[in-house]
mmCIF file of C-alpha atoms in Angstrom:
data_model
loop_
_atom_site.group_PDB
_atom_site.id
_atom_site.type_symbol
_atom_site.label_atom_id
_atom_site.label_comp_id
_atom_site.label_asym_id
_atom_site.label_seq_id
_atom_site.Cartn_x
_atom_site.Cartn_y
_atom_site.Cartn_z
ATOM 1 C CA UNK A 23 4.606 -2.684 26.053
ATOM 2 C CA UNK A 24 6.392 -2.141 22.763
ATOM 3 C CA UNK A 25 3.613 -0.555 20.954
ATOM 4 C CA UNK A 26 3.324 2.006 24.269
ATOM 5 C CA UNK A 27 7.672 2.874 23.925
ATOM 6 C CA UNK A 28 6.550 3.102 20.305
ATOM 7 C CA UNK A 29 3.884 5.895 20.327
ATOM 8 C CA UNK A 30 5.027 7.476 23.643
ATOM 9 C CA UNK A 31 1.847 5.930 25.998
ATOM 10 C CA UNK A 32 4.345 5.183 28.833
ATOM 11 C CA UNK A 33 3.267 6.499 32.246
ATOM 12 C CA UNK A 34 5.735 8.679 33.837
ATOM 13 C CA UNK A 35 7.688 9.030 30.008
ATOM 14 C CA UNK A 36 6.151 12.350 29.309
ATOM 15 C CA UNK A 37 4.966 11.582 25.945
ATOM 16 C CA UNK A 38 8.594 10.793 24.993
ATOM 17 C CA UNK A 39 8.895 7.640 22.559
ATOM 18 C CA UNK A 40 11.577 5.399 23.454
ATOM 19 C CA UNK A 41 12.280 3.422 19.775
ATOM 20 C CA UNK A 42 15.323 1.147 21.173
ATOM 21 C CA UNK A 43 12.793 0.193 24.537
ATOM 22 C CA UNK A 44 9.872 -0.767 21.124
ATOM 23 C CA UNK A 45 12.206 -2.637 19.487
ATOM 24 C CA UNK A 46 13.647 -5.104 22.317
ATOM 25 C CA UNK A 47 10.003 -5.714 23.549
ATOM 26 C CA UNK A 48 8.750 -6.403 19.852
ATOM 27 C CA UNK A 49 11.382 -8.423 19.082
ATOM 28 C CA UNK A 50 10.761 -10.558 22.575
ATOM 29 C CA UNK A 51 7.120 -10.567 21.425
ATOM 30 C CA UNK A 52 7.631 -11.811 18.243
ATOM 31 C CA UNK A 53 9.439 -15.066 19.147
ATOM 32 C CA UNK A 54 8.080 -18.012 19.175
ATOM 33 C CA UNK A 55 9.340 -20.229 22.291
ATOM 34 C CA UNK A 56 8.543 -24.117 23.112
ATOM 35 C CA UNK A 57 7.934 -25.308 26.338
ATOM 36 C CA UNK A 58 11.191 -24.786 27.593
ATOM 37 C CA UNK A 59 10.827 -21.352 26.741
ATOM 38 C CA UNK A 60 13.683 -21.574 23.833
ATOM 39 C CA UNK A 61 13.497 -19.667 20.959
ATOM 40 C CA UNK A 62 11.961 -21.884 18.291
ATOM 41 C CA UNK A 63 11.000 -19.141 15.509
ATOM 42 C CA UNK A 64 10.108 -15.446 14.701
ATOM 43 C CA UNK A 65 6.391 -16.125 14.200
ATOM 44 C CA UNK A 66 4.689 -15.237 17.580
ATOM 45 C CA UNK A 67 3.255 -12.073 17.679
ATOM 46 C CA UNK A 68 2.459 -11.135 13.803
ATOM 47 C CA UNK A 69 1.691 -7.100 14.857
ATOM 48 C CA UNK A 70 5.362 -6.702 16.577
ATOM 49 C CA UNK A 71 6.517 -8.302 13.996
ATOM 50 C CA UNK A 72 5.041 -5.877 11.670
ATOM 51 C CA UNK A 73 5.520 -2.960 14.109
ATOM 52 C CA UNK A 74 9.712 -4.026 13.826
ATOM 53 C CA UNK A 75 9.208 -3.533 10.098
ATOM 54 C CA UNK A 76 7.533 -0.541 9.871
ATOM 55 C CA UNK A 77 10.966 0.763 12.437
ATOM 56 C CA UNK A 78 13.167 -0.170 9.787
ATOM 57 C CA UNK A 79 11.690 0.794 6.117
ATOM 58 C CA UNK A 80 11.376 4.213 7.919
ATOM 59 C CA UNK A 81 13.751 4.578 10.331
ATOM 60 C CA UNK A 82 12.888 5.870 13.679
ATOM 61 C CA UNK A 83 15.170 6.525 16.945
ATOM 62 C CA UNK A 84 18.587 6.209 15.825
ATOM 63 C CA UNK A 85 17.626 3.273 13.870
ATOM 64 C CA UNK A 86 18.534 4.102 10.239
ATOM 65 C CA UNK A 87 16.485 2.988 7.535
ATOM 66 C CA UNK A 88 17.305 -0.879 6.390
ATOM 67 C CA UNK A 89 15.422 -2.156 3.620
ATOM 68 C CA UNK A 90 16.367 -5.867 4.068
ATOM 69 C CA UNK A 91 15.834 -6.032 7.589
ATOM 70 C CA UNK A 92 12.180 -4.719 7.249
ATOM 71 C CA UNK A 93 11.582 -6.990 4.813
ATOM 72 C CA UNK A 94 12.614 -10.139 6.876
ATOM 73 C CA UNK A 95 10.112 -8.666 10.012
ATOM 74 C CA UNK A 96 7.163 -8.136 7.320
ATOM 75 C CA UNK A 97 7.865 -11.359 6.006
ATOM 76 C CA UNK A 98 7.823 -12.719 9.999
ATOM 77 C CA UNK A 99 4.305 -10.617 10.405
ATOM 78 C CA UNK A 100 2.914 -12.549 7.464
ATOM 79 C CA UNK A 101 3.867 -15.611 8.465
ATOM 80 C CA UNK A 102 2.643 -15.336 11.675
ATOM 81 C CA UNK A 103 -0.624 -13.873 10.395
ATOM 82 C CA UNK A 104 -0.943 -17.230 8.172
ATOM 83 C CA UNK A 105 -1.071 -19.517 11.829
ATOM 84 C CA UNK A 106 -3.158 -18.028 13.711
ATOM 85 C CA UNK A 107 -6.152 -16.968 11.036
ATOM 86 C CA UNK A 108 -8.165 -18.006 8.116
ATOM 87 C CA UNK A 109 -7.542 -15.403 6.126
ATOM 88 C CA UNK A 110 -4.075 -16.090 4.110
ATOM 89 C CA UNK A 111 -2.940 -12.399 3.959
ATOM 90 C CA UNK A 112 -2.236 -10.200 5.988
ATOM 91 C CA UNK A 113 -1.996 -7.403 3.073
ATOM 92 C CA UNK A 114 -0.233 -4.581 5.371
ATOM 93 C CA UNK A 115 2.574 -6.655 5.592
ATOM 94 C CA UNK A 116 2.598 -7.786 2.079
ATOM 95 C CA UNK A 117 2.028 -4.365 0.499
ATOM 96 C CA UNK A 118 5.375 -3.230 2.247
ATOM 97 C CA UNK A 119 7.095 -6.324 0.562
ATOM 98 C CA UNK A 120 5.980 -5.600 -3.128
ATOM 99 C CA UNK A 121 7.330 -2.239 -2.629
ATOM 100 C CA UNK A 122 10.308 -3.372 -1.332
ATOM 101 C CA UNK A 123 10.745 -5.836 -3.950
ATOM 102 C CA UNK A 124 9.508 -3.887 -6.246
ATOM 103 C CA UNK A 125 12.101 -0.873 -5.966
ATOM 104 C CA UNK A 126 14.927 -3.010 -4.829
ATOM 105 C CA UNK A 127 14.826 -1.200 -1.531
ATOM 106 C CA UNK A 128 18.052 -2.720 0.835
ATOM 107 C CA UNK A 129 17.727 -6.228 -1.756
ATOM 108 C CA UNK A 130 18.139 -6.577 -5.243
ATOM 109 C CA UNK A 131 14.914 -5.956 -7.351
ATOM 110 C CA UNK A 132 12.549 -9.205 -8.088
ATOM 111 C CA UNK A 133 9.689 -7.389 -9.875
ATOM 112 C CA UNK A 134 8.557 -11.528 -10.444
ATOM 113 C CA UNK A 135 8.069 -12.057 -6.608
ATOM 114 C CA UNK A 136 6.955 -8.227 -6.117
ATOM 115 C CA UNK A 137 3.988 -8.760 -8.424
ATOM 116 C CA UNK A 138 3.037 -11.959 -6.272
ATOM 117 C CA UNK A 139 2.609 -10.065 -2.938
ATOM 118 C CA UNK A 140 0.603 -7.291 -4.825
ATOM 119 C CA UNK A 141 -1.693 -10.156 -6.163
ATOM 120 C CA UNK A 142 -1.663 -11.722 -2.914
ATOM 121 C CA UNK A 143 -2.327 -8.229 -1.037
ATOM 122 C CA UNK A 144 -5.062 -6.918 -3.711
ATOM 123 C CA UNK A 145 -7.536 -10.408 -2.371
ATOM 124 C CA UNK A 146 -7.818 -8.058 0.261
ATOM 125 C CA UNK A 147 -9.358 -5.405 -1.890
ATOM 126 C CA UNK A 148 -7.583 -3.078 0.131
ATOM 127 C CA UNK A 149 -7.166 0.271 -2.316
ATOM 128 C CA UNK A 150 -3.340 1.074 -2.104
ATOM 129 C CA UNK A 151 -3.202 -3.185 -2.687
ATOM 130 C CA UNK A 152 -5.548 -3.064 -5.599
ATOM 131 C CA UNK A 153 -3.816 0.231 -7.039
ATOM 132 C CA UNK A 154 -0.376 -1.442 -6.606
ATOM 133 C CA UNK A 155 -1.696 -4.937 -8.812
ATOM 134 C CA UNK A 156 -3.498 -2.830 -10.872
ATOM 135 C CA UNK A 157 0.046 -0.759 -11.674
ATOM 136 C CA UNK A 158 2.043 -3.853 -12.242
ATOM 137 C CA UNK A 159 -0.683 -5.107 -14.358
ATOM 138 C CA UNK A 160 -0.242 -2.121 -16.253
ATOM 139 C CA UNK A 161 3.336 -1.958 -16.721
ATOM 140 C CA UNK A 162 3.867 -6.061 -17.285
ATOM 141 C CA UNK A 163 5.916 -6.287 -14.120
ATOM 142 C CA UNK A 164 6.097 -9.952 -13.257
ATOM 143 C CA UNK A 165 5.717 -10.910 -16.388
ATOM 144 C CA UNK A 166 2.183 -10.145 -17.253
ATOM 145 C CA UNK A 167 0.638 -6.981 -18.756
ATOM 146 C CA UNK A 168 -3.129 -6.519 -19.447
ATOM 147 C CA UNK A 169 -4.198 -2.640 -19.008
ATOM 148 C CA UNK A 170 -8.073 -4.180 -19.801
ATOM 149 C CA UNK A 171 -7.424 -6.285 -16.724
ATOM 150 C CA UNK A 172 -6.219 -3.400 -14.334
ATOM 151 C CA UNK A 173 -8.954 -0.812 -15.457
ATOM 152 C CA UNK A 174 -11.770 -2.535 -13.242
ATOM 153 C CA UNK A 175 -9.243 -2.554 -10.083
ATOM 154 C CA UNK A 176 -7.940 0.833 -10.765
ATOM 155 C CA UNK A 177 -11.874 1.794 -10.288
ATOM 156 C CA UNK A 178 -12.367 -0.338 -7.181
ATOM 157 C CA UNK A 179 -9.271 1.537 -5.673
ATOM 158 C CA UNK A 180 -10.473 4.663 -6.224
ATOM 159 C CA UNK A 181 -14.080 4.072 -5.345
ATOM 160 C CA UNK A 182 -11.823 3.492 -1.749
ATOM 161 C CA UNK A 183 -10.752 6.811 -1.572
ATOM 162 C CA UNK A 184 -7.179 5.842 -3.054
ATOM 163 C CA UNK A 185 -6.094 8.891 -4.230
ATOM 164 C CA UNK A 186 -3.004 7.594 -6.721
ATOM 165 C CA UNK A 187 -5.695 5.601 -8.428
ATOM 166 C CA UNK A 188 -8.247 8.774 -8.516
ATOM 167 C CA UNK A 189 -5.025 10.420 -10.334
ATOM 168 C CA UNK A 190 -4.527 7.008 -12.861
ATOM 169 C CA UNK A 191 -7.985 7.310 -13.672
ATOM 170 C CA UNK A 192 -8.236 10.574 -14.407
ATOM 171 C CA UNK A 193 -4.973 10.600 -17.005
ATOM 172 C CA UNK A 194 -7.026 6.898 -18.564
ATOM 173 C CA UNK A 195 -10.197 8.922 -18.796
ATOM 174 C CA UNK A 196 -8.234 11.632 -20.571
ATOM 175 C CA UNK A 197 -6.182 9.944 -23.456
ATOM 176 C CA UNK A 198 -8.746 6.572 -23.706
ATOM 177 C CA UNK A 199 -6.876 3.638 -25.238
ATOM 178 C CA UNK A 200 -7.455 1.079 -28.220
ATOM 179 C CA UNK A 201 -11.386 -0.457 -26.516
ATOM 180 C CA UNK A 202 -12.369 2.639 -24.556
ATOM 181 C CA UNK A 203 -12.702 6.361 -26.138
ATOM 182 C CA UNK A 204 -11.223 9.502 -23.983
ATOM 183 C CA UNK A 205 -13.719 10.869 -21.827
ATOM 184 C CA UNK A 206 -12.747 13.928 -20.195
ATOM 185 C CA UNK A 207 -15.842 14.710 -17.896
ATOM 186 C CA UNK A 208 -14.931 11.396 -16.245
ATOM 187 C CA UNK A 209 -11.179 12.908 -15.943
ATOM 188 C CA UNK A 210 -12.505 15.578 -14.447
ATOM 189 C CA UNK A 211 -14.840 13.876 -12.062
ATOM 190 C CA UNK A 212 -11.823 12.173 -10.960
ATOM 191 C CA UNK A 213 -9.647 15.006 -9.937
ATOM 192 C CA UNK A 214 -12.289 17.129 -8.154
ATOM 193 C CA UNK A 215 -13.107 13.903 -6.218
ATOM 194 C CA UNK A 216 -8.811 13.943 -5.687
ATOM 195 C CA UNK A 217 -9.010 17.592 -4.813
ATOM 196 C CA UNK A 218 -11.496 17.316 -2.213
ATOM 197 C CA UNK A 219 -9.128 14.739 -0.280
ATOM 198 C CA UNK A 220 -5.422 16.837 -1.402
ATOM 199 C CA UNK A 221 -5.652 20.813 -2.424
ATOM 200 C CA UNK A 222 -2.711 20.014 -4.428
ATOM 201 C CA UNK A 223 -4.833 18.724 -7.516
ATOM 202 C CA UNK A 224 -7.339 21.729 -7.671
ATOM 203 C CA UNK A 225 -5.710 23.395 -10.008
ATOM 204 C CA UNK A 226 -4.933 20.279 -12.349
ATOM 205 C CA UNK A 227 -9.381 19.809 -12.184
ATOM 206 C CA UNK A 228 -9.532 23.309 -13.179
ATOM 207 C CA UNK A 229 -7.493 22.801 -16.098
ATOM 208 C CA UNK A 230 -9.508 20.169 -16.865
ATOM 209 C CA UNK A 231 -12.822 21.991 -16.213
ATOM 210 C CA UNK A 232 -11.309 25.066 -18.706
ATOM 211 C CA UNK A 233 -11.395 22.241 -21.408
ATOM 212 C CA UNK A 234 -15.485 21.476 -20.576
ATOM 213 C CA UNK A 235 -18.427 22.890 -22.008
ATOM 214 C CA UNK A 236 -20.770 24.528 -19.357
ATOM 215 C CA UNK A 237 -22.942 21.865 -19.599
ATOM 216 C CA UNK A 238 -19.803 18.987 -19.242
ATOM 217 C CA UNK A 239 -19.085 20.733 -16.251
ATOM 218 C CA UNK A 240 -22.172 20.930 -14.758
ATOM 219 C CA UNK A 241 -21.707 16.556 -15.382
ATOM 220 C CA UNK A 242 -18.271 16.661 -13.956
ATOM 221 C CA UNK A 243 -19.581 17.642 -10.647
ATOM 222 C CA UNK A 244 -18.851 14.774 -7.774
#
């Protein structure tokens, strides 16, 4: 019922969302009652819970955006998530709460506990989760920095259409570092296979290209 106020499915509604109608039915879905039917926990339904978070790191409806608040519903999706599946992550959830973490968006910034959801998110081998570790791996946030480490999952993200990674590789392949020499056919591979998905980054391939012999570019093709 919540997810039906939330995308404007309700018969009769015109097509018209109704955010505040979302939000009471998500939150009633998201508690967890005991046999009484008393409200024992947030950890019933894990995708309301999620759906209440996504309502407040955006804002929708009247509902101004509220960093903290979305973070306690993500954490409730997760939670929820861990109880009723095998699978210890539900990375959607967790990807919002390294971001949040990470920027200090409505808390204060723990870049320590933001780098454990993106590890915890990039099991999934999701590609915005992998690009995420793979960034804090880069920059040492949490603690630990190993660019050797994050090449291979800034690959795997891209190879899943992540276009932020396509972007990361591309600037790697460019400059090379201390083990791996510049290679600017694979920088340019990477932004054609970028400007295929976004327009945006033509221009930067073709800059690229201009750089190529005939034959390089004839390689850089995707």
């Amino acid at each position: 019922y919540g997810h039906l106020a939330h995308t404007g499915k309700l018969p009769g509604r015109g097509g018209q969302l109704d955010i505040a109608l979302a939000v009471r039915a998500y939150n009633l879905a998201s508690k967890e009652t005991d046999a009484q039917g008393r409200t024992v926990g947030m950890t019933g339904n894990y995708l309301a819970a999620y759906n209440l978070g996504l309502i407040y790191y955006y804002g929708a409806g009247g509902i101004k955006p509220n960093g903290a608040e979305a973070r306690r519903w993500f954490q409730a999706a997760q939670i929820g998530f861990q109880g009723r599946s095998n699978v210890r992550s539900f990375w959607p959830a967790l990807v919002y709460l390294a971001q949040i973490d990470e920027r200090g968006y409505g808390v204060a910034r723990n870049p320590k506990q933001a780098f454990a959801y993106w590890e915890q998110a990039a099991r999934s081998r999701d590609g915005e989760a992998l690009y995420g570790y793979a960034m804090a791996i880069t920059t040492g946030q949490g603690g630990i920095q190993n660019p050797y480490r994050a090449y291979p999952l800034f690959v795997q993200s891209a190879k899943r259409w992540n276009i932020n990674d396509m972007l990361a590789l591309a600037r790697y392949k460019a400059q090379g570092d201390r083990v791996r020499e510049a290679n600017k056919v694979d920088a340019a591979k990477w932004l054609l296979i970028a400007a295929t998905i976004d327009k945006r980054y033509q221009k930067y391939a073709d800059r690229m290209l201009a750089t190529l012999s005939e034959q390089q570019q004839k390689q850089a093709a995707p």
